[in-house]
Amino acid sequence: MEAEYEETYDDGAEEVYEPEEGFEDDVADGVIDPVAGGPKPSSETQALLTHHPEIWVDYAEAITEKLLKPKRTCYPFLTQFERTKVLSFRSSQLAQGAKPFIEVADDITDVYTIARMELKAKKLPFIIKRPLPDGDYEYWRLTELEVFD
């Protein structure tokens, strides 16, 4: 009778998920990050993510490969639109409490001014993604681009 009931009615009980065998070993060995579920970042990347978690990229290996691509079609100059976007993004980070990448005098408190100083010193670790006419993208490190005021 009970078997018929279980076949006929769904009591809403969900199956319990059991992790794959060896998963705990990989987490314990530090191979897998248990929170993100992916490979654990290197110590340099982990230090950067601790201070600036907004820069996490899911497919960093794919972008790194494209950054090392020797042939590029775009000019190595930061456009006014990219400059504006970088400065506004960095200003918002600084306004929310991020630490500056450069030494700043105590009398300078304007976050936009600090962001401009960081951009001029090429200390920002941003990557610019430029669309191409064929639908592909070019990736440029901000340090590779010439910045004009």
Short mmCIF file of N, CA and C in Angstrom, two decimals:
data_model
loop_
_atom_site.label_atom_id
_atom_site.label_comp_id
_atom_site.label_asym_id
_atom_site.label_seq_id
_atom_site.Cartn_x
_atom_site.Cartn_y
_atom_site.Cartn_z
N MET A 1 0.82 -1.19 0.00
CA MET A 1 0.00 0.00 0.00
C MET A 1 0.87 1.26 0.00
N GLU A 2 1.92 1.25 0.81
CA GLU A 2 2.79 2.42 0.90
C GLU A 2 3.54 2.64 -0.41
N ALA A 3 3.93 1.58 -1.08
CA ALA A 3 4.62 1.69 -2.36
C ALA A 3 3.72 2.31 -3.41
N GLU A 4 2.44 1.96 -3.41
CA GLU A 4 1.50 2.56 -4.35
C GLU A 4 1.35 4.05 -4.08
N TYR A 5 1.30 4.41 -2.80
CA TYR A 5 1.17 5.82 -2.43
C TYR A 5 2.35 6.63 -2.95
N GLU A 6 3.58 6.11 -2.77
CA GLU A 6 4.77 6.82 -3.21
C GLU A 6 4.81 6.97 -4.72
N GLU A 7 4.31 5.96 -5.45
CA GLU A 7 4.27 6.05 -6.90
C GLU A 7 3.22 7.04 -7.38
N THR A 8 2.11 7.11 -6.66
CA THR A 8 0.98 7.94 -7.09
C THR A 8 1.15 9.40 -6.71
N TYR A 9 1.61 9.66 -5.51
CA TYR A 9 1.66 11.02 -4.99
C TYR A 9 3.10 11.47 -4.80
N ASP A 10 3.31 12.72 -5.14
CA ASP A 10 4.62 13.34 -4.90
C ASP A 10 4.50 14.14 -3.62
N ASP A 11 5.25 13.77 -2.60
CA ASP A 11 5.14 14.46 -1.32
C ASP A 11 6.02 15.70 -1.25
N GLY A 12 6.66 16.08 -2.34
CA GLY A 12 7.47 17.30 -2.38
C GLY A 12 8.87 17.13 -1.82
N ALA A 13 9.22 15.94 -1.41
CA ALA A 13 10.56 15.72 -0.88
C ALA A 13 11.55 15.73 -2.03
N GLU A 14 12.61 16.50 -1.86
CA GLU A 14 13.63 16.59 -2.89
C GLU A 14 14.75 15.61 -2.59
N GLU A 15 15.40 15.18 -3.64
CA GLU A 15 16.54 14.29 -3.46
C GLU A 15 17.70 15.09 -2.90
N VAL A 16 18.46 14.46 -2.05
CA VAL A 16 19.61 15.11 -1.43
C VAL A 16 20.79 14.99 -2.38
N TYR A 17 21.47 16.12 -2.62
CA TYR A 17 22.63 16.14 -3.51
C TYR A 17 23.84 15.63 -2.76
N GLU A 18 24.48 14.66 -3.33
CA GLU A 18 25.72 14.13 -2.78
C GLU A 18 26.85 14.57 -3.69
N PRO A 19 27.89 15.24 -3.16
CA PRO A 19 29.00 15.65 -4.02
C PRO A 19 29.73 14.45 -4.60
N GLU A 20 30.38 14.71 -5.73
CA GLU A 20 31.11 13.63 -6.40
C GLU A 20 32.24 13.13 -5.52
N GLU A 21 32.62 11.90 -5.77
CA GLU A 21 33.68 11.30 -5.00
C GLU A 21 35.00 12.02 -5.29
N GLY A 22 35.75 12.35 -4.27
CA GLY A 22 37.02 13.03 -4.45
C GLY A 22 36.90 14.55 -4.40
N PHE A 23 35.67 15.07 -4.36
CA PHE A 23 35.48 16.52 -4.33
C PHE A 23 36.06 17.12 -3.06
N GLU A 24 35.80 16.46 -1.91
CA GLU A 24 36.31 16.97 -0.64
C GLU A 24 37.84 16.98 -0.63
N ASP A 25 38.45 15.98 -1.28
CA ASP A 25 39.91 15.92 -1.35
C ASP A 25 40.46 17.10 -2.12
N ASP A 26 39.82 17.47 -3.24
CA ASP A 26 40.28 18.61 -4.02
C ASP A 26 40.12 19.91 -3.26
N VAL A 27 39.03 20.04 -2.51
CA VAL A 27 38.82 21.24 -1.71
C VAL A 27 39.86 21.31 -0.61
N ALA A 28 40.11 20.19 0.06
CA ALA A 28 41.09 20.15 1.14
C ALA A 28 42.50 20.42 0.62
N ASP A 29 42.81 19.95 -0.58
CA ASP A 29 44.14 20.18 -1.15
C ASP A 29 44.30 21.60 -1.68
N GLY A 30 43.22 22.36 -1.77
CA GLY A 30 43.31 23.73 -2.26
C GLY A 30 43.22 23.84 -3.77
N VAL A 31 42.83 22.76 -4.45
CA VAL A 31 42.73 22.79 -5.91
C VAL A 31 41.47 23.50 -6.35
N ILE A 32 40.38 23.29 -5.60
CA ILE A 32 39.10 23.88 -5.96
C ILE A 32 38.69 24.87 -4.88
N ASP A 33 38.23 26.03 -5.32
CA ASP A 33 37.69 27.03 -4.41
C ASP A 33 36.25 26.62 -4.09
N PRO A 34 35.93 26.29 -2.83
CA PRO A 34 34.59 25.78 -2.53
C PRO A 34 33.48 26.80 -2.74
N VAL A 35 33.78 28.08 -2.65
CA VAL A 35 32.74 29.10 -2.82
C VAL A 35 32.40 29.29 -4.29
N ALA A 36 33.42 29.49 -5.13
CA ALA A 36 33.18 29.76 -6.55
C ALA A 36 32.97 28.48 -7.34
N GLY A 37 33.50 27.36 -6.86
CA GLY A 37 33.33 26.11 -7.56
C GLY A 37 34.33 25.89 -8.67
N GLY A 38 35.21 26.82 -8.91
CA GLY A 38 36.18 26.70 -9.98
C GLY A 38 37.58 26.53 -9.43
N PRO A 39 38.59 26.65 -10.30
CA PRO A 39 39.96 26.52 -9.83
C PRO A 39 40.31 27.66 -8.89
N LYS A 40 41.15 27.38 -7.93
CA LYS A 40 41.53 28.38 -6.95
C LYS A 40 42.53 29.36 -7.57
N PRO A 41 42.35 30.68 -7.38
CA PRO A 41 43.26 31.66 -7.96
C PRO A 41 44.65 31.60 -7.33
N SER A 42 45.65 32.10 -8.06
CA SER A 42 47.01 32.13 -7.54
C SER A 42 47.09 33.12 -6.39
N SER A 43 48.22 33.13 -5.68
CA SER A 43 48.36 34.01 -4.51
C SER A 43 48.32 35.48 -4.91
N GLU A 44 48.94 35.84 -6.04
CA GLU A 44 48.89 37.23 -6.50
C GLU A 44 47.47 37.63 -6.85
N THR A 45 46.78 36.77 -7.57
CA THR A 45 45.40 37.04 -7.94
C THR A 45 44.52 37.10 -6.71
N GLN A 46 44.75 36.22 -5.76
CA GLN A 46 43.95 36.20 -4.54
C GLN A 46 44.15 37.49 -3.75
N ALA A 47 45.38 38.00 -3.69
CA ALA A 47 45.64 39.26 -2.99
C ALA A 47 44.93 40.42 -3.68
N LEU A 48 44.94 40.43 -5.00
CA LEU A 48 44.26 41.48 -5.74
C LEU A 48 42.75 41.38 -5.56
N LEU A 49 42.22 40.17 -5.57
CA LEU A 49 40.78 39.98 -5.39
C LEU A 49 40.33 40.35 -3.98
N THR A 50 41.22 40.22 -3.00
CA THR A 50 40.87 40.60 -1.64
C THR A 50 40.59 42.08 -1.55
N HIS A 51 41.39 42.89 -2.23
CA HIS A 51 41.23 44.34 -2.17
C HIS A 51 40.27 44.87 -3.22
N HIS A 52 40.15 44.20 -4.35
CA HIS A 52 39.29 44.66 -5.45
C HIS A 52 38.52 43.48 -6.03
N PRO A 53 37.47 43.03 -5.35
CA PRO A 53 36.73 41.86 -5.84
C PRO A 53 35.96 42.12 -7.13
N GLU A 54 35.77 43.38 -7.49
CA GLU A 54 35.00 43.69 -8.69
C GLU A 54 35.74 43.36 -9.98
N ILE A 55 37.03 43.04 -9.91
CA ILE A 55 37.79 42.77 -11.13
C ILE A 55 37.82 41.29 -11.49
N TRP A 56 37.11 40.43 -10.76
CA TRP A 56 37.13 39.01 -11.03
C TRP A 56 36.57 38.73 -12.41
N VAL A 57 37.27 37.94 -13.18
CA VAL A 57 36.84 37.53 -14.51
C VAL A 57 36.75 36.02 -14.51
N ASP A 58 35.62 35.48 -14.98
CA ASP A 58 35.42 34.04 -14.95
C ASP A 58 36.38 33.30 -15.87
N TYR A 59 36.67 33.86 -17.00
CA TYR A 59 37.49 33.18 -17.99
C TYR A 59 38.80 33.93 -18.19
N ALA A 60 39.56 34.10 -17.12
CA ALA A 60 40.80 34.86 -17.18
C ALA A 60 41.81 34.25 -18.14
N GLU A 61 41.83 32.93 -18.23
CA GLU A 61 42.79 32.28 -19.12
C GLU A 61 42.50 32.63 -20.58
N ALA A 62 41.24 32.69 -20.95
CA ALA A 62 40.87 33.02 -22.33
C ALA A 62 41.26 34.45 -22.66
N ILE A 63 41.05 35.36 -21.74
CA ILE A 63 41.39 36.76 -21.99
C ILE A 63 42.90 36.94 -22.00
N THR A 64 43.61 36.25 -21.12
CA THR A 64 45.07 36.34 -21.09
C THR A 64 45.65 35.89 -22.42
N GLU A 65 45.10 34.85 -22.99
CA GLU A 65 45.57 34.37 -24.29
C GLU A 65 45.37 35.43 -25.37
N LYS A 66 44.24 36.13 -25.32
CA LYS A 66 43.97 37.17 -26.31
C LYS A 66 44.84 38.40 -26.07
N LEU A 67 45.22 38.66 -24.82
CA LEU A 67 46.10 39.79 -24.53
C LEU A 67 47.49 39.56 -25.11
N LEU A 68 47.92 38.33 -25.16
CA LEU A 68 49.24 38.01 -25.67
C LEU A 68 49.27 37.92 -27.19
N LYS A 69 48.15 38.13 -27.82
CA LYS A 69 48.04 38.08 -29.28
C LYS A 69 48.91 39.20 -29.87
N PRO A 70 49.90 38.88 -30.69
CA PRO A 70 50.84 39.90 -31.15
C PRO A 70 50.26 40.88 -32.17
N LYS A 71 49.37 40.42 -33.04
CA LYS A 71 48.87 41.29 -34.09
C LYS A 71 47.57 41.96 -33.65
N ARG A 72 47.59 43.28 -33.65
CA ARG A 72 46.40 44.03 -33.28
C ARG A 72 46.08 45.02 -34.38
N THR A 73 44.81 45.32 -34.54
CA THR A 73 44.41 46.22 -35.61
C THR A 73 44.09 47.63 -35.11
N CYS A 74 43.74 47.78 -33.84
CA CYS A 74 43.40 49.10 -33.30
C CYS A 74 44.66 49.88 -32.95
N TYR A 75 44.50 51.19 -32.90
CA TYR A 75 45.61 52.05 -32.49
C TYR A 75 45.78 52.00 -30.98
N PRO A 76 47.03 52.12 -30.51
CA PRO A 76 47.28 52.01 -29.07
C PRO A 76 47.07 53.33 -28.32
N PHE A 77 45.94 53.96 -28.53
CA PHE A 77 45.61 55.20 -27.85
C PHE A 77 44.30 55.03 -27.10
N LEU A 78 44.23 55.57 -25.91
CA LEU A 78 43.01 55.53 -25.13
C LEU A 78 42.06 56.59 -25.67
N THR A 79 40.87 56.19 -26.11
CA THR A 79 39.92 57.15 -26.66
C THR A 79 39.28 57.94 -25.53
N GLN A 80 38.64 59.05 -25.90
CA GLN A 80 38.01 59.88 -24.87
C GLN A 80 36.86 59.14 -24.19
N PHE A 81 36.20 58.26 -24.92
CA PHE A 81 35.09 57.50 -24.34
C PHE A 81 35.60 56.46 -23.34
N GLU A 82 36.69 55.78 -23.72
CA GLU A 82 37.30 54.81 -22.81
C GLU A 82 37.86 55.51 -21.58
N ARG A 83 38.48 56.66 -21.79
CA ARG A 83 39.03 57.44 -20.68
C ARG A 83 37.94 57.83 -19.70
N THR A 84 36.82 58.30 -20.23
CA THR A 84 35.70 58.70 -19.39
C THR A 84 35.16 57.51 -18.60
N LYS A 85 35.02 56.38 -19.25
CA LYS A 85 34.50 55.19 -18.58
C LYS A 85 35.45 54.70 -17.50
N VAL A 86 36.75 54.68 -17.80
CA VAL A 86 37.74 54.23 -16.82
C VAL A 86 37.75 55.17 -15.62
N LEU A 87 37.75 56.48 -15.87
CA LEU A 87 37.79 57.44 -14.76
C LEU A 87 36.52 57.37 -13.91
N SER A 88 35.37 57.22 -14.55
CA SER A 88 34.13 57.15 -13.76
C SER A 88 34.07 55.86 -12.95
N PHE A 89 34.51 54.75 -13.55
CA PHE A 89 34.50 53.47 -12.83
C PHE A 89 35.47 53.52 -11.65
N ARG A 90 36.67 54.03 -11.89
CA ARG A 90 37.66 54.10 -10.81
C ARG A 90 37.24 55.10 -9.74
N SER A 91 36.62 56.20 -10.13
CA SER A 91 36.13 57.17 -9.15
C SER A 91 35.08 56.56 -8.25
N SER A 92 34.20 55.76 -8.83
CA SER A 92 33.17 55.11 -8.00
C SER A 92 33.80 54.10 -7.05
N GLN A 93 34.85 53.40 -7.50
CA GLN A 93 35.55 52.47 -6.61
C GLN A 93 36.17 53.22 -5.44
N LEU A 94 36.85 54.33 -5.74
CA LEU A 94 37.48 55.11 -4.69
C LEU A 94 36.45 55.70 -3.73
N ALA A 95 35.31 56.14 -4.27
CA ALA A 95 34.26 56.70 -3.43
C ALA A 95 33.67 55.65 -2.49
N GLN A 96 33.73 54.39 -2.89
CA GLN A 96 33.19 53.31 -2.07
C GLN A 96 34.24 52.74 -1.12
N GLY A 97 35.42 53.34 -1.08
CA GLY A 97 36.41 52.95 -0.08
C GLY A 97 37.61 52.18 -0.58
N ALA A 98 37.79 52.03 -1.89
CA ALA A 98 38.97 51.32 -2.41
C ALA A 98 40.23 52.14 -2.14
N LYS A 99 41.32 51.44 -1.94
CA LYS A 99 42.60 52.11 -1.68
C LYS A 99 43.21 52.57 -3.00
N PRO A 100 43.81 53.77 -3.02
CA PRO A 100 44.47 54.24 -4.25
C PRO A 100 45.72 53.41 -4.55
N PHE A 101 46.05 53.31 -5.84
CA PHE A 101 47.24 52.58 -6.27
C PHE A 101 48.49 53.44 -6.23
N ILE A 102 48.35 54.71 -5.93
CA ILE A 102 49.48 55.63 -5.86
C ILE A 102 49.48 56.33 -4.51
N GLU A 103 50.60 56.94 -4.19
CA GLU A 103 50.67 57.75 -2.97
C GLU A 103 49.96 59.07 -3.23
N VAL A 104 49.05 59.42 -2.35
CA VAL A 104 48.26 60.63 -2.52
C VAL A 104 48.51 61.54 -1.33
N ALA A 105 48.73 62.82 -1.62
CA ALA A 105 48.92 63.81 -0.56
C ALA A 105 47.64 63.93 0.26
N ASP A 106 47.80 64.31 1.52
CA ASP A 106 46.64 64.41 2.42
C ASP A 106 45.65 65.48 2.00
N ASP A 107 46.12 66.51 1.28
CA ASP A 107 45.22 67.60 0.91
C ASP A 107 44.35 67.26 -0.31
N ILE A 108 44.63 66.17 -1.01
CA ILE A 108 43.83 65.76 -2.17
C ILE A 108 42.77 64.77 -1.70
N THR A 109 41.51 65.19 -1.77
CA THR A 109 40.42 64.33 -1.31
C THR A 109 39.41 64.02 -2.41
N ASP A 110 39.53 64.69 -3.55
CA ASP A 110 38.59 64.47 -4.65
C ASP A 110 38.92 63.15 -5.34
N VAL A 111 37.95 62.23 -5.40
CA VAL A 111 38.20 60.90 -5.97
C VAL A 111 38.47 60.97 -7.47
N TYR A 112 37.85 61.91 -8.16
CA TYR A 112 38.09 62.05 -9.60
C TYR A 112 39.53 62.49 -9.86
N THR A 113 40.05 63.38 -9.04
CA THR A 113 41.44 63.83 -9.18
C THR A 113 42.40 62.67 -8.91
N ILE A 114 42.10 61.88 -7.90
CA ILE A 114 42.95 60.71 -7.60
C ILE A 114 42.91 59.71 -8.75
N ALA A 115 41.72 59.49 -9.31
CA ALA A 115 41.59 58.57 -10.45
C ALA A 115 42.38 59.08 -11.65
N ARG A 116 42.35 60.39 -11.91
CA ARG A 116 43.13 60.96 -13.02
C ARG A 116 44.62 60.78 -12.77
N MET A 117 45.06 60.97 -11.53
CA MET A 117 46.48 60.78 -11.20
C MET A 117 46.90 59.32 -11.40
N GLU A 118 46.05 58.38 -11.02
CA GLU A 118 46.34 56.96 -11.21
C GLU A 118 46.42 56.61 -12.69
N LEU A 119 45.50 57.18 -13.48
CA LEU A 119 45.51 56.92 -14.92
C LEU A 119 46.77 57.49 -15.57
N LYS A 120 47.14 58.69 -15.17
CA LYS A 120 48.34 59.32 -15.73
C LYS A 120 49.60 58.52 -15.37
N ALA A 121 49.63 57.95 -14.17
CA ALA A 121 50.78 57.14 -13.73
C ALA A 121 50.72 55.72 -14.28
N LYS A 122 49.63 55.36 -14.98
CA LYS A 122 49.42 54.02 -15.55
C LYS A 122 49.50 52.94 -14.48
N LYS A 123 48.83 53.17 -13.38
CA LYS A 123 48.81 52.21 -12.28
C LYS A 123 47.50 51.44 -12.17
N LEU A 124 46.56 51.71 -13.07
CA LEU A 124 45.26 51.03 -13.01
C LEU A 124 45.33 49.67 -13.70
N PRO A 125 44.89 48.61 -13.04
CA PRO A 125 44.98 47.26 -13.62
C PRO A 125 43.75 46.88 -14.45
N PHE A 126 43.29 47.78 -15.28
CA PHE A 126 42.09 47.52 -16.08
C PHE A 126 42.46 47.00 -17.45
N ILE A 127 41.52 46.28 -18.05
CA ILE A 127 41.66 45.78 -19.41
C ILE A 127 40.54 46.37 -20.24
N ILE A 128 40.90 46.99 -21.37
CA ILE A 128 39.93 47.59 -22.27
C ILE A 128 39.54 46.55 -23.32
N LYS A 129 38.24 46.38 -23.52
CA LYS A 129 37.72 45.44 -24.51
C LYS A 129 37.14 46.26 -25.66
N ARG A 130 37.81 46.22 -26.82
CA ARG A 130 37.38 47.00 -27.98
C ARG A 130 36.70 46.10 -29.01
N PRO A 131 35.49 46.46 -29.42
CA PRO A 131 34.82 45.66 -30.46
C PRO A 131 35.42 45.94 -31.83
N LEU A 132 35.50 44.92 -32.65
CA LEU A 132 35.99 45.04 -34.02
C LEU A 132 34.82 44.88 -34.99
N PRO A 133 34.96 45.35 -36.23
CA PRO A 133 33.85 45.25 -37.19
C PRO A 133 33.41 43.82 -37.50
N ASP A 134 34.31 42.85 -37.37
CA ASP A 134 33.95 41.47 -37.67
C ASP A 134 33.25 40.76 -36.51
N GLY A 135 32.97 41.49 -35.43
CA GLY A 135 32.29 40.91 -34.28
C GLY A 135 33.22 40.38 -33.21
N ASP A 136 34.51 40.37 -33.49
CA ASP A 136 35.50 39.92 -32.53
C ASP A 136 35.86 41.09 -31.61
N TYR A 137 36.72 40.84 -30.64
CA TYR A 137 37.14 41.88 -29.71
C TYR A 137 38.65 41.89 -29.60
N GLU A 138 39.19 43.06 -29.31
CA GLU A 138 40.61 43.19 -28.96
C GLU A 138 40.69 43.60 -27.51
N TYR A 139 41.63 43.00 -26.79
CA TYR A 139 41.81 43.31 -25.39
C TYR A 139 43.14 44.03 -25.22
N TRP A 140 43.11 45.18 -24.56
CA TRP A 140 44.30 45.98 -24.31
C TRP A 140 44.41 46.23 -22.81
N ARG A 141 45.60 46.02 -22.29
CA ARG A 141 45.84 46.46 -20.91
C ARG A 141 45.93 47.98 -20.93
N LEU A 142 45.45 48.60 -19.88
CA LEU A 142 45.47 50.05 -19.81
C LEU A 142 46.91 50.58 -19.81
N THR A 143 47.84 49.79 -19.32
CA THR A 143 49.24 50.21 -19.30
C THR A 143 49.85 50.22 -20.69
N GLU A 144 49.25 49.51 -21.66
CA GLU A 144 49.77 49.46 -23.03
C GLU A 144 49.30 50.64 -23.87
N LEU A 145 48.30 51.36 -23.41
CA LEU A 145 47.72 52.44 -24.21
C LEU A 145 48.33 53.78 -23.84
N GLU A 146 48.47 54.63 -24.85
CA GLU A 146 48.93 56.00 -24.63
C GLU A 146 47.75 56.83 -24.14
N VAL A 147 47.99 57.60 -23.10
CA VAL A 147 46.93 58.41 -22.50
C VAL A 147 47.25 59.88 -22.73
N PHE A 148 46.29 60.60 -23.30
CA PHE A 148 46.44 62.04 -23.52
C PHE A 148 45.45 62.77 -22.65
N ASP A 149 45.87 63.92 -22.12
CA ASP A 149 44.95 64.72 -21.27
C ASP A 149 44.07 65.60 -22.06
#
